Coordinates of C-alpha atoms in Angstrom, one line a residue:
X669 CA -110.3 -115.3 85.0
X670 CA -108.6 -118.6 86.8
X671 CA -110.8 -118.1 90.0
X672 CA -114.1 -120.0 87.7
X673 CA -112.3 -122.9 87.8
X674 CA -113.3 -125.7 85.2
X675 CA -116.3 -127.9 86.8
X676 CA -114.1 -130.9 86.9
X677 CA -111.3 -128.7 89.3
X678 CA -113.4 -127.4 91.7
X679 CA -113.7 -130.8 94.1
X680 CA -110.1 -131.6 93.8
X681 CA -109.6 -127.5 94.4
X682 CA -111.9 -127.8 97.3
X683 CA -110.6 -131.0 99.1
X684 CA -106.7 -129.7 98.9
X685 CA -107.9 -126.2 100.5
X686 CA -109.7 -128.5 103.1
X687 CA -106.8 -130.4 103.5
X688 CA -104.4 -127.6 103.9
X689 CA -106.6 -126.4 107.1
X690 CA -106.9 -130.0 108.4
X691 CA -104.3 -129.5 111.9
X692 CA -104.5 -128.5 115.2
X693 CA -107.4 -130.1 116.0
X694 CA -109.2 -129.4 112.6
X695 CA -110.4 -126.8 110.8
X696 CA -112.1 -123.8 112.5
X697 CA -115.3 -122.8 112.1
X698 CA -114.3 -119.6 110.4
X699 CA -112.1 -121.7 108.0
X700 CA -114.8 -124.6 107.3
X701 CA -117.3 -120.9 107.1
X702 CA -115.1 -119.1 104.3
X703 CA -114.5 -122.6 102.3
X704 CA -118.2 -122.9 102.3
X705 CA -118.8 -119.7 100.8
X706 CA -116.3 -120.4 98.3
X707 CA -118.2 -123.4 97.3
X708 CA -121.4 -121.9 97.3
X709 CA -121.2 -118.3 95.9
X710 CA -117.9 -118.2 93.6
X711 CA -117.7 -121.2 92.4
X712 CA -121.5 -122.4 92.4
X713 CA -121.3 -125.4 94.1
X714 CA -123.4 -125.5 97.0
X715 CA -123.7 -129.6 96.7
X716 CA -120.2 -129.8 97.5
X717 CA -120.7 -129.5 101.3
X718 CA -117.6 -129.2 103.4
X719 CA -118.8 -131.2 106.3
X720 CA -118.7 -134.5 103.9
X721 CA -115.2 -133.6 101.6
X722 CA -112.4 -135.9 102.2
X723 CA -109.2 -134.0 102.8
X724 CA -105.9 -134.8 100.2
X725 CA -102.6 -134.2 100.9
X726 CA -100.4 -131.4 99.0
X727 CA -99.3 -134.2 96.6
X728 CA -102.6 -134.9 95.5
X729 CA -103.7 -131.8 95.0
X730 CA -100.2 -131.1 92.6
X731 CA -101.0 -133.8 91.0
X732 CA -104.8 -132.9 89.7
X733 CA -103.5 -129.3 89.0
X734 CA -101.4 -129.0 86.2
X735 CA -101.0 -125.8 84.9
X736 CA -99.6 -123.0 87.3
X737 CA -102.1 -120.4 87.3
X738 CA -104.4 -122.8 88.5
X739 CA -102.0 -123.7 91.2
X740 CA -101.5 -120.0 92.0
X741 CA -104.9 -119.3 92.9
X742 CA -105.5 -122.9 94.7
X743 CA -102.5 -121.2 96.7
X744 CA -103.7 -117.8 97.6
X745 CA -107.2 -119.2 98.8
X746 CA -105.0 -121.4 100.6
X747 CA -102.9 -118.4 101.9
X748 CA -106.2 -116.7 102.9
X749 CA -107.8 -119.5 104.9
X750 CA -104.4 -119.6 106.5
X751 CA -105.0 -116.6 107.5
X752 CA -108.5 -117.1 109.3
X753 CA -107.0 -119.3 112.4
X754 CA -106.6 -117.5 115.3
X755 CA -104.3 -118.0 117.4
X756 CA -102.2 -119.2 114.6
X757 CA -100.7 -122.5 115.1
X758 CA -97.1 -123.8 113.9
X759 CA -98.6 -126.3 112.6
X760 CA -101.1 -124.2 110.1
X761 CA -98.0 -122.7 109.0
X762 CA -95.9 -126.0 108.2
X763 CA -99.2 -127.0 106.4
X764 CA -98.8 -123.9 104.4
X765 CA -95.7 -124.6 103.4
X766 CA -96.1 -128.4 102.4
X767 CA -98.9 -127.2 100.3
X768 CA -96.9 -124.4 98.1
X769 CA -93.8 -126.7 98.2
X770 CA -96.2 -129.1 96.4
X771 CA -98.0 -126.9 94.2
X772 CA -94.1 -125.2 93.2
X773 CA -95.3 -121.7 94.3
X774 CA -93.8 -118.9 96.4
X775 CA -94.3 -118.9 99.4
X776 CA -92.1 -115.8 100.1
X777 CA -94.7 -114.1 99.3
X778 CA -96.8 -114.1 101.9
X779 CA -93.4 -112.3 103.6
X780 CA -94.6 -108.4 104.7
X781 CA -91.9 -106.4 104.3
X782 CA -92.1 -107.4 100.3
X783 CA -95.8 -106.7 100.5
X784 CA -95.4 -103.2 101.9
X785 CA -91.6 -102.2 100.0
X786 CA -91.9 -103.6 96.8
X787 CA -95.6 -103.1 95.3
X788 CA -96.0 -100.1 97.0
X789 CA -94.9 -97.7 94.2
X790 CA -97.4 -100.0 91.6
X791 CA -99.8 -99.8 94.0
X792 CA -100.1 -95.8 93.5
X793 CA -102.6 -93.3 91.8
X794 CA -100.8 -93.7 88.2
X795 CA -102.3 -90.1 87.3
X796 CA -99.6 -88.4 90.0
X797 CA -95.7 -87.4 88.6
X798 CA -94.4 -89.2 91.8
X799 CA -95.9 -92.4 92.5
X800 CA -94.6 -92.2 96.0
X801 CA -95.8 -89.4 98.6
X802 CA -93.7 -87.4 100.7
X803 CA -94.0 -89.0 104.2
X804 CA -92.7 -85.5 105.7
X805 CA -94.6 -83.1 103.6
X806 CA -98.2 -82.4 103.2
X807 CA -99.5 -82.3 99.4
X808 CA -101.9 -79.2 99.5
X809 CA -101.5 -79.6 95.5
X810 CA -103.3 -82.2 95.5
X811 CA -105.6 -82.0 97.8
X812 CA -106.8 -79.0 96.0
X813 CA -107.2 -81.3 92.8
X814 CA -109.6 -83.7 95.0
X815 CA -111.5 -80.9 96.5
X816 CA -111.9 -79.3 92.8
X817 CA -114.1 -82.2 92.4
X818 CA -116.5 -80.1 94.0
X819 CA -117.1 -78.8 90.4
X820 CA -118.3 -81.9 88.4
X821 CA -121.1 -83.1 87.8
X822 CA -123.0 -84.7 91.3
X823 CA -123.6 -88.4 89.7
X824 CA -119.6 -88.2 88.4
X825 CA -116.8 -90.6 89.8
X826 CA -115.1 -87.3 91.3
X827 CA -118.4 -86.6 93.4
X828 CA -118.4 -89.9 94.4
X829 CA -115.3 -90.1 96.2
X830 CA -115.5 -86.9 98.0
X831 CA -119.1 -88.5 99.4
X832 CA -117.0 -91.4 100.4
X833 CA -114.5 -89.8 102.2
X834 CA -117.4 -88.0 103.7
X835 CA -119.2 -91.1 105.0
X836 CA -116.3 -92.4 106.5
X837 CA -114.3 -89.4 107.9
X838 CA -111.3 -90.4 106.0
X839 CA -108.9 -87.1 105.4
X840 CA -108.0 -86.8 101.7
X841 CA -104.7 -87.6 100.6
X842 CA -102.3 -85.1 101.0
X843 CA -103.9 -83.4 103.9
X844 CA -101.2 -84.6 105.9
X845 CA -97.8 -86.1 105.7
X846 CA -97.8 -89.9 104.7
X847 CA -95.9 -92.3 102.5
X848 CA -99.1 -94.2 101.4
X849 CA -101.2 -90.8 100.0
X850 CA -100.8 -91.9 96.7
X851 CA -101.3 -95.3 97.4
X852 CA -104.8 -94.6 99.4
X853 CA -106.1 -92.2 96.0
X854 CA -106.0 -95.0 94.1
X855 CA -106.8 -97.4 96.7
X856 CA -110.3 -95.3 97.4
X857 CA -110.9 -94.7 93.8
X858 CA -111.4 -98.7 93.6
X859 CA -113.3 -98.7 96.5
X860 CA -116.1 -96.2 95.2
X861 CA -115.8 -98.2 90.7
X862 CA -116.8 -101.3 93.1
X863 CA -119.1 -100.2 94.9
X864 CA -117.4 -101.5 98.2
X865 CA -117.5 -100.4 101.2
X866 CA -114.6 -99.6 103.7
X867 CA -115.3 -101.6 106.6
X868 CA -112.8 -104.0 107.8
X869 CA -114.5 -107.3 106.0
X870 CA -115.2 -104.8 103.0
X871 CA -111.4 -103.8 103.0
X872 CA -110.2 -107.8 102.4
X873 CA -113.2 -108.0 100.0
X874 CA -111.9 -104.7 97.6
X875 CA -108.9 -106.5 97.7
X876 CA -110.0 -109.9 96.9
X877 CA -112.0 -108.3 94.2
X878 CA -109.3 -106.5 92.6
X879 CA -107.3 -109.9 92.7
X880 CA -110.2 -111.4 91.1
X881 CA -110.3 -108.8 88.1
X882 CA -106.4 -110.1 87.5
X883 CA -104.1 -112.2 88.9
X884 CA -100.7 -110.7 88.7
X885 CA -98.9 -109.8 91.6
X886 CA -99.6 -106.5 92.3
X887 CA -103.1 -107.6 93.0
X888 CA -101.5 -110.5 95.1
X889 CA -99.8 -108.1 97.0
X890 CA -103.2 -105.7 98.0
X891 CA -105.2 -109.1 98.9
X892 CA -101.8 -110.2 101.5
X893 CA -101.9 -106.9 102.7
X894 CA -105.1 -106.8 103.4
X895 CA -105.3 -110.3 105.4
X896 CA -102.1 -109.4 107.9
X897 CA -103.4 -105.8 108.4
X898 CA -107.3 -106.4 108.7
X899 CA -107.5 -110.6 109.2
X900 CA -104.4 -111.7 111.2
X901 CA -104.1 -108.2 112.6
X902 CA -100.1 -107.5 112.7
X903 CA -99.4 -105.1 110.3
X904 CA -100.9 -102.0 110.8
X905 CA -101.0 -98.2 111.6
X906 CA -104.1 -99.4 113.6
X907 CA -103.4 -99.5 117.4
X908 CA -106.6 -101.3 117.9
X909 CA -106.0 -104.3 115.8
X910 CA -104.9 -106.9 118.3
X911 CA -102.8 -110.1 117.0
X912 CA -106.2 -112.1 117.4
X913 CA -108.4 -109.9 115.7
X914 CA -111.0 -111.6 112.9
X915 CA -112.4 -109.8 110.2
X916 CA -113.5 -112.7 108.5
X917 CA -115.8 -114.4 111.2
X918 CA -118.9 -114.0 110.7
X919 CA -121.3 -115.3 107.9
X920 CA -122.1 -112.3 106.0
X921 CA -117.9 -111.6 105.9
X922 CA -117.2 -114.9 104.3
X923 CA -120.1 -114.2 101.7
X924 CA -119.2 -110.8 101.1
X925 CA -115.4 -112.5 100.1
X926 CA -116.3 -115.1 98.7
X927 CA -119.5 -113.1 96.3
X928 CA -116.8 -110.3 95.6
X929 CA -114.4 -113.0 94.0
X930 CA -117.2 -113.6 91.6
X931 CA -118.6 -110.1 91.0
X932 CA -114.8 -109.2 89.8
X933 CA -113.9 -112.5 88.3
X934 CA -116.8 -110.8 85.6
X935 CA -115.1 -107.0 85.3
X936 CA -113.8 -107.0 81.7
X937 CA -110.8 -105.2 82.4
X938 CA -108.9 -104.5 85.8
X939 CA -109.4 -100.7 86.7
X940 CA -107.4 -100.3 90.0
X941 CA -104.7 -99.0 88.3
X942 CA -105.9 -96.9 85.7
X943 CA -105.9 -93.0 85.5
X944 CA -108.5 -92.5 87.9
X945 CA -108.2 -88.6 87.9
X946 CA -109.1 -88.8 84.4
X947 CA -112.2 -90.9 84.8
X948 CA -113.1 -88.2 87.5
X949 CA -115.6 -86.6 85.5
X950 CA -117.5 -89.4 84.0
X951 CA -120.2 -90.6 85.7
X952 CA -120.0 -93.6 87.8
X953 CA -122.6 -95.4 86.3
X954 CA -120.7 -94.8 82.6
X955 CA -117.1 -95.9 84.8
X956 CA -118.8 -98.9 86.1
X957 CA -120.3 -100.2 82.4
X958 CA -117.2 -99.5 81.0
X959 CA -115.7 -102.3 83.1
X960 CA -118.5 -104.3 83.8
X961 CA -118.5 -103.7 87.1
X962 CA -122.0 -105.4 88.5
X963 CA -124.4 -104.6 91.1
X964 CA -124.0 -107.0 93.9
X965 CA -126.5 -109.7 94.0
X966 CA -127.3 -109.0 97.8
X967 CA -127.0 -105.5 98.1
X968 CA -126.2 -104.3 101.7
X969 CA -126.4 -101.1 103.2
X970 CA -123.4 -101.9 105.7
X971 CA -121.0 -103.7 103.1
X972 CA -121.9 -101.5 99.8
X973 CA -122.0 -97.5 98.6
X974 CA -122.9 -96.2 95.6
X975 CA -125.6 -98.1 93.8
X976 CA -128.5 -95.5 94.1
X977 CA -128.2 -94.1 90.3
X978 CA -128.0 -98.0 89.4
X979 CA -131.2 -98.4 90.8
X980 CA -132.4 -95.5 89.7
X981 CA -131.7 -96.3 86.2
X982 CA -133.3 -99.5 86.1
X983 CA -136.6 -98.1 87.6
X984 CA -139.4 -98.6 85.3

């Protein structure tokens, strides 16, 4: 999709995300680190250093883009590396604006309570009557339905996610009261098709990937919500997320981004929203090829789950 940008785009692209981080003394290192891995591992540019890229000004950057998806993604990468300055500066932020004010995008929606109020309900397990949960009621009903998984076949999607919520201690939807139930089924059903785990770097990456597979802004929605709830670190049922908190700062975060843009720019079709409770029984490997979902080129035991029957498979 729009995120392999045309060869000729991806200096301009490049030099008007470096110039939307260029205040407050500069860009970070986390900033200059996540641009870098843009350059090198979605877009396949690793000549383009950023240490040597002269900076252009929102204008500029208009001006080379013409079409508006284009500009749309130019402004959500922009939006992200936003997002990887801590403390946040007024300054970052009247930068963000100049550049979506130039590129004629909105900016409003980077605002949270439309995040978490408006996509919610098309953020939901489609498979469900109601795609919102009861935030006062449990749902045994449907945690029945997951735990019936139980049944199927051990190398099936439904196995899958019952080991995921296994590994990491998650409760299944519908044990206990909470708004978001149906949003999390679906949610976790992407996590285990991608092969992603659920760390904090590998939540901003499952979301970047499901941006990747298509731009619309449902997608846009999971990718912001990820980055104020796991990046800038105020919104969240999370007590321990502190204003300041970084998920993105390290090298191996910014490649796992920046590598899971590309892995589902490739994904023929975008299956975060389909009827995951009818995939259940399919195996995951059969889910996966169906979508061309690939197994990641660096394969890590921290940041992915999942890809033992791949490998498996493709044993001599």
């Amino acid at each position: 999709m729009g995120l392999l940008l045309a060869g000729s785009l991806v200096e301009p692209v490049a030099r008007g995300l470096l110039g939307s981080i260029s205040c407050s003394g500069g860009p970070t290192v986390e900033q200059r680190r996540l641009l870098q891995a843009l350059l090198n591992h979605l877009w396949e540019r690793p000549d383009l250093r950023v240490s040597a890229l002269e900076p252009i000004a929102p204008e500029e950057l208009a001006a080379a883009l013409d079409d508006l998806p284009t500009r749309r993604v130019a402004h959500l990468l922009q939006m992200t590396l936003e997002f990887c300055r801590h403390p946040q500066t007024d300054a970052q932020l009247a930068l963000g604006w100049a550049y979506a004010e130039a590129l004629g995008v909105d900016q409003a929606a980077a605002d949270v309570g439309r995040i978490f109020t408006t996509f919610l309900p098309l953020r939901s397990e489609p498979g469900l009557a109601d795609p919102l949960a009861s935030a006062d009621q449990p749902e045994p009903e449907l945690v029945a339905r997951i735990e019936g998984f139980a049944q199927l076949p051990e190398a099936s999607l439904g196995r899958a996610l019952l080991g995921y919520y296994e590994r990491f201690g998650f409760p299944l939807p519908g044990r206990d009261a909470c708004a978001l139930n149906h949003l999390y089924l679906a949610h976790d059903m992407t996590h285990v098709i991608a092969g992603i785990a659920a760390t904090s770097a590998g939540e901003i990456a499952l979301s970047a990937f499901q941006w990747a597979m298509q731009d619309n802004p449902i997608n846009e929605s999971a990718l912001l919500a990820s980055l104020v709830t796991h990046e800038a670190g105020f919104v969240s049922a999370n007590p321990t997320l502190a204003p300041d908190h970084s998920s993105l700062d390290s090298p191996s975060a910014a490649y796992l981004l920046a590598s899971e843009l590309k892995r589902g720019s490739a994904c023929s079709a975008d299956f975060s929203l389909v009827d995951h409770l009818v995939l259940a029984p399919l195996p995951l490997t059969e889910v996966r090829q169906q979508f061309n979902v690939c197994r990641p080129h660096r394969l890590s035991s921290v940041d992915h789950l999942f890809w033992e029957a791949e490998a498996s498979a493709a044993a001599p």
